[in-house]
């Protein structure tokens, strides 16, 4: 497969960069995807391939205390590799026709305050991604899923980390994560609503001369005890009189205490 790619980067100044790329790519199926339920090799399975265009920019402000980056992309794929579940424990890979993907990604970092002594350093990092992913042409078992959204891909994701270093060896992180709505199957007949969580983590690092460093840390995961799915099974099948199991529940609020030794 001939797979060319062209990329460019322009430094408008020491604080501003503009970049872009266009190209072709492909991905061969894994061993598991090539096997049919009876164990034979599916010789009709094709590698997925497509074209991508990307444009973005990164720049810094206020003596590099503020950093921003954005990227927009468009991808057109054919022979997309997806998993088709035959039974509860048996699945195989199939090609899903053609798909189109449009999206944008944003990243920002802001050093709010930076001193060695108390109150120390405050830093805010945030990122967001928005995408639209659709089947432009996909027929499976006589069902036409063209123009449907690809299941299992959130329409948006947002995350943020507020970090505080009151002194250089102590850190406190507050982490926010939000996952947007996503469809559960190719027919788009079911969807999973957005969910959000907050985690806290703190620790202290002790530097030992001639030895390394020891960090004692603790964290609270899922601070507000949100009920959400940690994993979604796309196109989950139903067996017997049971409903399809699309959701696998995440842990409730939990605590972690750890020790990291660096030699």
Tab-separated table of N, CA, C and O in Angstrom, residues 17-77:
chain	number	residue	atom	x	y	z
A	17	UNK	N	3.421	29.045	16.700
A	17	UNK	CA	3.682	28.039	15.687
A	17	UNK	C	2.378	27.631	15.016
A	17	UNK	O	1.353	27.468	15.686
A	18	UNK	N	2.423	27.462	13.708
A	18	UNK	CA	1.277	26.985	12.935
A	18	UNK	C	1.718	25.720	12.198
A	18	UNK	O	2.807	25.690	11.617
A	19	UNK	N	0.899	24.676	12.237
A	19	UNK	CA	1.302	23.419	11.627
A	19	UNK	C	0.118	22.770	10.922
A	19	UNK	O	-1.050	23.095	11.174
A	20	UNK	N	0.424	21.863	10.046
A	20	UNK	CA	-0.622	21.148	9.324
A	20	UNK	C	-0.057	19.925	8.654
A	20	UNK	O	1.168	19.755	8.549
A	21	UNK	N	-0.926	19.049	8.198
A	21	UNK	CA	-0.495	17.858	7.494
A	21	UNK	C	-1.650	17.289	6.688
A	21	UNK	O	-2.824	17.488	7.024
A	22	UNK	N	-1.320	16.606	5.622
A	22	UNK	CA	-2.274	15.835	4.834
A	22	UNK	C	-1.578	14.527	4.491
A	22	UNK	O	-0.353	14.482	4.323
A	23	UNK	N	-2.346	13.476	4.420
A	23	UNK	CA	-1.701	12.211	4.118
A	23	UNK	C	-2.656	11.046	4.093
A	23	UNK	O	-3.875	11.179	4.301
A	24	UNK	N	-2.081	9.899	3.843
A	24	UNK	CA	-2.803	8.638	3.761
A	24	UNK	C	-2.263	7.712	4.835
A	24	UNK	O	-1.085	7.763	5.191
A	25	UNK	N	-3.128	6.871	5.381
A	25	UNK	CA	-2.698	5.924	6.385
A	25	UNK	C	-3.478	4.633	6.278
A	25	UNK	O	-4.531	4.574	5.636
A	26	UNK	N	-2.954	3.588	6.898
A	26	UNK	CA	-3.655	2.310	6.897
A	26	UNK	C	-3.321	1.548	8.166
A	26	UNK	O	-2.320	1.813	8.832
A	27	UNK	N	-4.180	0.593	8.496
A	27	UNK	CA	-3.986	-0.225	9.688
A	27	UNK	C	-4.416	-1.647	9.380
A	27	UNK	O	-5.555	-1.887	8.987
A	28	UNK	N	-3.493	-2.574	9.532
A	28	UNK	CA	-3.797	-3.983	9.268
A	28	UNK	C	-4.581	-4.581	10.432
A	28	UNK	O	-4.412	-4.176	11.586
A	29	UNK	N	-5.457	-5.538	10.183
A	29	UNK	CA	-6.206	-6.176	11.269
A	29	UNK	C	-5.290	-6.986	12.178
A	29	UNK	O	-4.256	-7.507	11.745
A	30	UNK	N	-5.676	-7.076	13.444
A	30	UNK	CA	-4.919	-7.891	14.389
A	30	UNK	C	-5.223	-9.370	14.159
A	30	UNK	O	-6.154	-9.729	13.427
A	31	UNK	N	-4.454	-10.242	14.787
A	31	UNK	CA	-4.663	-11.683	14.634
A	31	UNK	C	-6.067	-12.079	15.074
A	31	UNK	O	-6.749	-12.869	14.415
A	32	UNK	N	-6.537	-11.514	16.214
A	32	UNK	CA	-7.858	-11.863	16.726
A	32	UNK	C	-8.957	-11.440	15.754
A	32	UNK	O	-9.960	-12.137	15.597
A	33	UNK	N	-8.773	-10.298	15.104
A	33	UNK	CA	-9.791	-9.801	14.180
A	33	UNK	C	-9.883	-10.639	12.916
A	33	UNK	O	-10.934	-10.718	12.282
A	34	UNK	N	-8.782	-11.281	12.528
A	34	UNK	CA	-8.796	-12.064	11.294
A	34	UNK	C	-9.425	-13.441	11.471
A	34	UNK	O	-9.726	-14.109	10.480
A	35	UNK	N	-9.624	-13.888	12.712
A	35	UNK	CA	-10.134	-15.239	12.954
A	35	UNK	C	-11.656	-15.255	12.962
A	35	UNK	O	-12.304	-14.447	13.630
A	36	UNK	N	-12.226	-16.203	12.246
A	36	UNK	CA	-13.662	-16.440	12.261
A	36	UNK	C	-14.018	-17.244	13.508
A	36	UNK	O	-13.136	-17.824	14.168
A	37	UNK	N	-15.311	-17.309	13.882
A	37	UNK	CA	-15.699	-18.026	15.118
A	37	UNK	C	-15.192	-19.465	15.193
A	37	UNK	O	-14.872	-19.956	16.274
A	38	UNK	N	-15.100	-20.142	14.055
A	38	UNK	CA	-14.642	-21.541	14.061
A	38	UNK	C	-13.119	-21.650	14.050
A	38	UNK	O	-12.582	-22.763	14.104
A	39	UNK	N	-12.422	-20.534	13.983
A	39	UNK	CA	-10.972	-20.557	14.024
A	39	UNK	C	-10.293	-20.379	12.687
A	39	UNK	O	-9.066	-20.228	12.624
A	40	UNK	N	-11.064	-20.387	11.575
A	40	UNK	CA	-10.446	-20.176	10.279
A	40	UNK	C	-10.070	-18.705	10.084
A	40	UNK	O	-10.564	-17.830	10.769
A	41	UNK	N	-9.185	-18.477	9.105
A	41	UNK	CA	-8.765	-17.113	8.798
A	41	UNK	C	-9.760	-16.488	7.823
A	41	UNK	O	-10.123	-17.097	6.814
A	42	UNK	N	-10.199	-15.283	8.130
A	42	UNK	CA	-11.104	-14.550	7.251
A	42	UNK	C	-10.269	-13.831	6.191
A	42	UNK	O	-9.751	-12.741	6.409
A	43	UNK	N	-10.150	-14.441	5.033
A	43	UNK	CA	-9.302	-13.892	3.980
A	43	UNK	C	-9.960	-12.744	3.232
A	43	UNK	O	-9.327	-12.112	2.379
A	44	UNK	N	-11.233	-12.474	3.506
A	44	UNK	CA	-11.915	-11.353	2.865
A	44	UNK	C	-11.760	-10.053	3.651
A	44	UNK	O	-12.142	-8.989	3.180
A	45	UNK	N	-11.195	-10.140	4.868
A	45	UNK	CA	-11.020	-8.952	5.693
A	45	UNK	C	-9.904	-8.076	5.124
A	45	UNK	O	-8.819	-8.558	4.816
A	46	UNK	N	-10.180	-6.796	4.999
A	46	UNK	CA	-9.226	-5.864	4.406
A	46	UNK	C	-8.685	-4.903	5.459
A	46	UNK	O	-9.367	-4.598	6.434
A	47	UNK	N	-7.476	-4.403	5.279
A	47	UNK	CA	-6.970	-3.372	6.192
A	47	UNK	C	-7.753	-2.080	6.010
A	47	UNK	O	-8.187	-1.762	4.905
A	48	UNK	N	-7.961	-1.369	7.111
A	48	UNK	CA	-8.629	-0.077	6.980
A	48	UNK	C	-7.615	0.948	6.495
A	48	UNK	O	-6.436	0.900	6.856
A	49	UNK	N	-8.075	1.866	5.671
A	49	UNK	CA	-7.191	2.905	5.159
A	49	UNK	C	-7.996	4.162	4.864
A	49	UNK	O	-9.216	4.107	4.701
A	50	UNK	N	-7.302	5.278	4.821
A	50	UNK	CA	-8.014	6.519	4.585
A	50	UNK	C	-7.088	7.700	4.458
A	50	UNK	O	-5.861	7.577	4.480
A	51	UNK	N	-7.709	8.875	4.350
A	51	UNK	CA	-6.982	10.123	4.184
A	51	UNK	C	-7.314	11.063	5.331
A	51	UNK	O	-8.445	11.068	5.839
A	52	UNK	N	-6.331	11.855	5.732
A	52	UNK	CA	-6.511	12.769	6.851
A	52	UNK	C	-5.909	14.126	6.524
A	52	UNK	O	-4.852	14.210	5.879
A	53	UNK	N	-6.588	15.172	6.968
A	53	UNK	CA	-6.059	16.536	6.878
A	53	UNK	C	-6.140	17.164	8.264
A	53	UNK	O	-7.137	16.982	8.979
A	54	UNK	N	-5.103	17.884	8.651
A	54	UNK	CA	-5.026	18.454	10.000
A	54	UNK	C	-4.450	19.854	9.921
A	54	UNK	O	-3.538	20.125	9.146
A	55	UNK	N	-4.987	20.756	10.742
A	55	UNK	CA	-4.473	22.119	10.833
A	55	UNK	C	-4.547	22.561	12.286
A	55	UNK	O	-5.557	22.337	12.961
A	56	UNK	N	-3.477	23.165	12.764
A	56	UNK	CA	-3.474	23.575	14.163
A	56	UNK	C	-2.466	24.672	14.436
A	56	UNK	O	-1.688	25.077	13.562
A	57	UNK	N	-2.480	25.146	15.674
A	57	UNK	CA	-1.566	26.203	16.083
A	57	UNK	C	-1.310	26.091	17.581
A	57	UNK	O	-2.188	25.656	18.338
A	58	UNK	N	-0.129	26.453	17.980
A	58	UNK	CA	0.213	26.520	19.409
A	58	UNK	C	0.920	27.851	19.662
A	58	UNK	O	1.741	28.293	18.856
A	59	UNK	N	0.580	28.459	20.786
A	59	UNK	CA	1.222	29.740	21.097
A	59	UNK	C	1.231	29.957	22.601
A	59	UNK	O	0.466	29.345	23.356
A	60	UNK	N	2.113	30.809	23.050
A	60	UNK	CA	2.276	31.123	24.465
A	60	UNK	C	2.180	32.625	24.673
A	60	UNK	O	2.508	33.418	23.792
A	61	UNK	N	1.719	33.001	25.880
A	61	UNK	CA	1.523	34.402	26.232
A	61	UNK	C	2.075	34.667	27.623
A	61	UNK	O	2.373	33.731	28.386
A	62	UNK	N	2.156	35.945	27.946
A	62	UNK	CA	2.529	36.365	29.291
A	62	UNK	C	3.811	35.687	29.762
A	62	UNK	O	3.861	35.046	30.803
A	63	UNK	N	4.865	35.827	28.946
A	63	UNK	CA	6.173	35.265	29.287
A	63	UNK	C	6.077	33.754	29.493
A	63	UNK	O	6.643	33.193	30.438
A	64	UNK	N	5.327	33.093	28.605
A	64	UNK	CA	5.164	31.634	28.567
A	64	UNK	C	4.418	31.074	29.779
A	64	UNK	O	4.447	29.862	30.032
A	65	UNK	N	3.736	31.928	30.524
A	65	UNK	CA	2.927	31.416	31.633
A	65	UNK	C	1.565	30.906	31.160
A	65	UNK	O	0.866	30.204	31.892
A	66	UNK	N	1.191	31.278	29.949
A	66	UNK	CA	-0.054	30.792	29.346
A	66	UNK	C	0.300	30.099	28.043
A	66	UNK	O	0.996	30.663	27.187
A	67	UNK	N	-0.151	28.859	27.894
A	67	UNK	CA	0.103	28.077	26.689
A	67	UNK	C	-1.231	27.586	26.144
A	67	UNK	O	-2.059	27.054	26.887
A	68	UNK	N	-1.460	27.773	24.838
A	68	UNK	CA	-2.698	27.352	24.198
A	68	UNK	C	-2.373	26.599	22.910
A	68	UNK	O	-1.431	26.940	22.194
A	69	UNK	N	-3.177	25.576	22.619
A	69	UNK	CA	-3.017	24.823	21.379
A	69	UNK	C	-4.382	24.354	20.901
A	69	UNK	O	-5.216	23.933	21.704
A	70	UNK	N	-4.608	24.447	19.605
A	70	UNK	CA	-5.849	23.943	19.022
A	70	UNK	C	-5.516	23.168	17.753
A	70	UNK	O	-4.531	23.440	17.068
A	71	UNK	N	-6.346	22.173	17.463
A	71	UNK	CA	-6.158	21.357	16.272
A	71	UNK	C	-7.526	20.993	15.708
A	71	UNK	O	-8.429	20.603	16.455
A	72	UNK	N	-7.668	21.107	14.405
A	72	UNK	CA	-8.863	20.652	13.710
A	72	UNK	C	-8.481	19.585	12.702
A	72	UNK	O	-7.397	19.645	12.099
A	73	UNK	N	-9.321	18.593	12.518
A	73	UNK	CA	-8.965	17.506	11.614
A	73	UNK	C	-10.190	16.981	10.877
A	73	UNK	O	-11.336	17.149	11.314
A	74	UNK	N	-9.933	16.342	9.756
A	74	UNK	CA	-10.957	15.661	8.967
A	74	UNK	C	-10.352	14.355	8.466
A	74	UNK	O	-9.231	14.352	7.938
A	75	UNK	N	-11.077	13.256	8.655
A	75	UNK	CA	-10.588	11.933	8.272
A	75	UNK	C	-11.676	11.216	7.486
A	75	UNK	O	-12.847	11.233	7.880
A	76	UNK	N	-11.280	10.597	6.402
A	76	UNK	CA	-12.187	9.779	5.609
A	76	UNK	C	-11.597	8.381	5.513
A	76	UNK	O	-10.471	8.211	5.022
A	77	UNK	N	-12.336	7.382	6.000
A	77	UNK	CA	-11.840	6.012	6.055
A	77	UNK	C	-12.700	5.090	5.212
A	77	UNK	O	-13.904	5.316	5.046
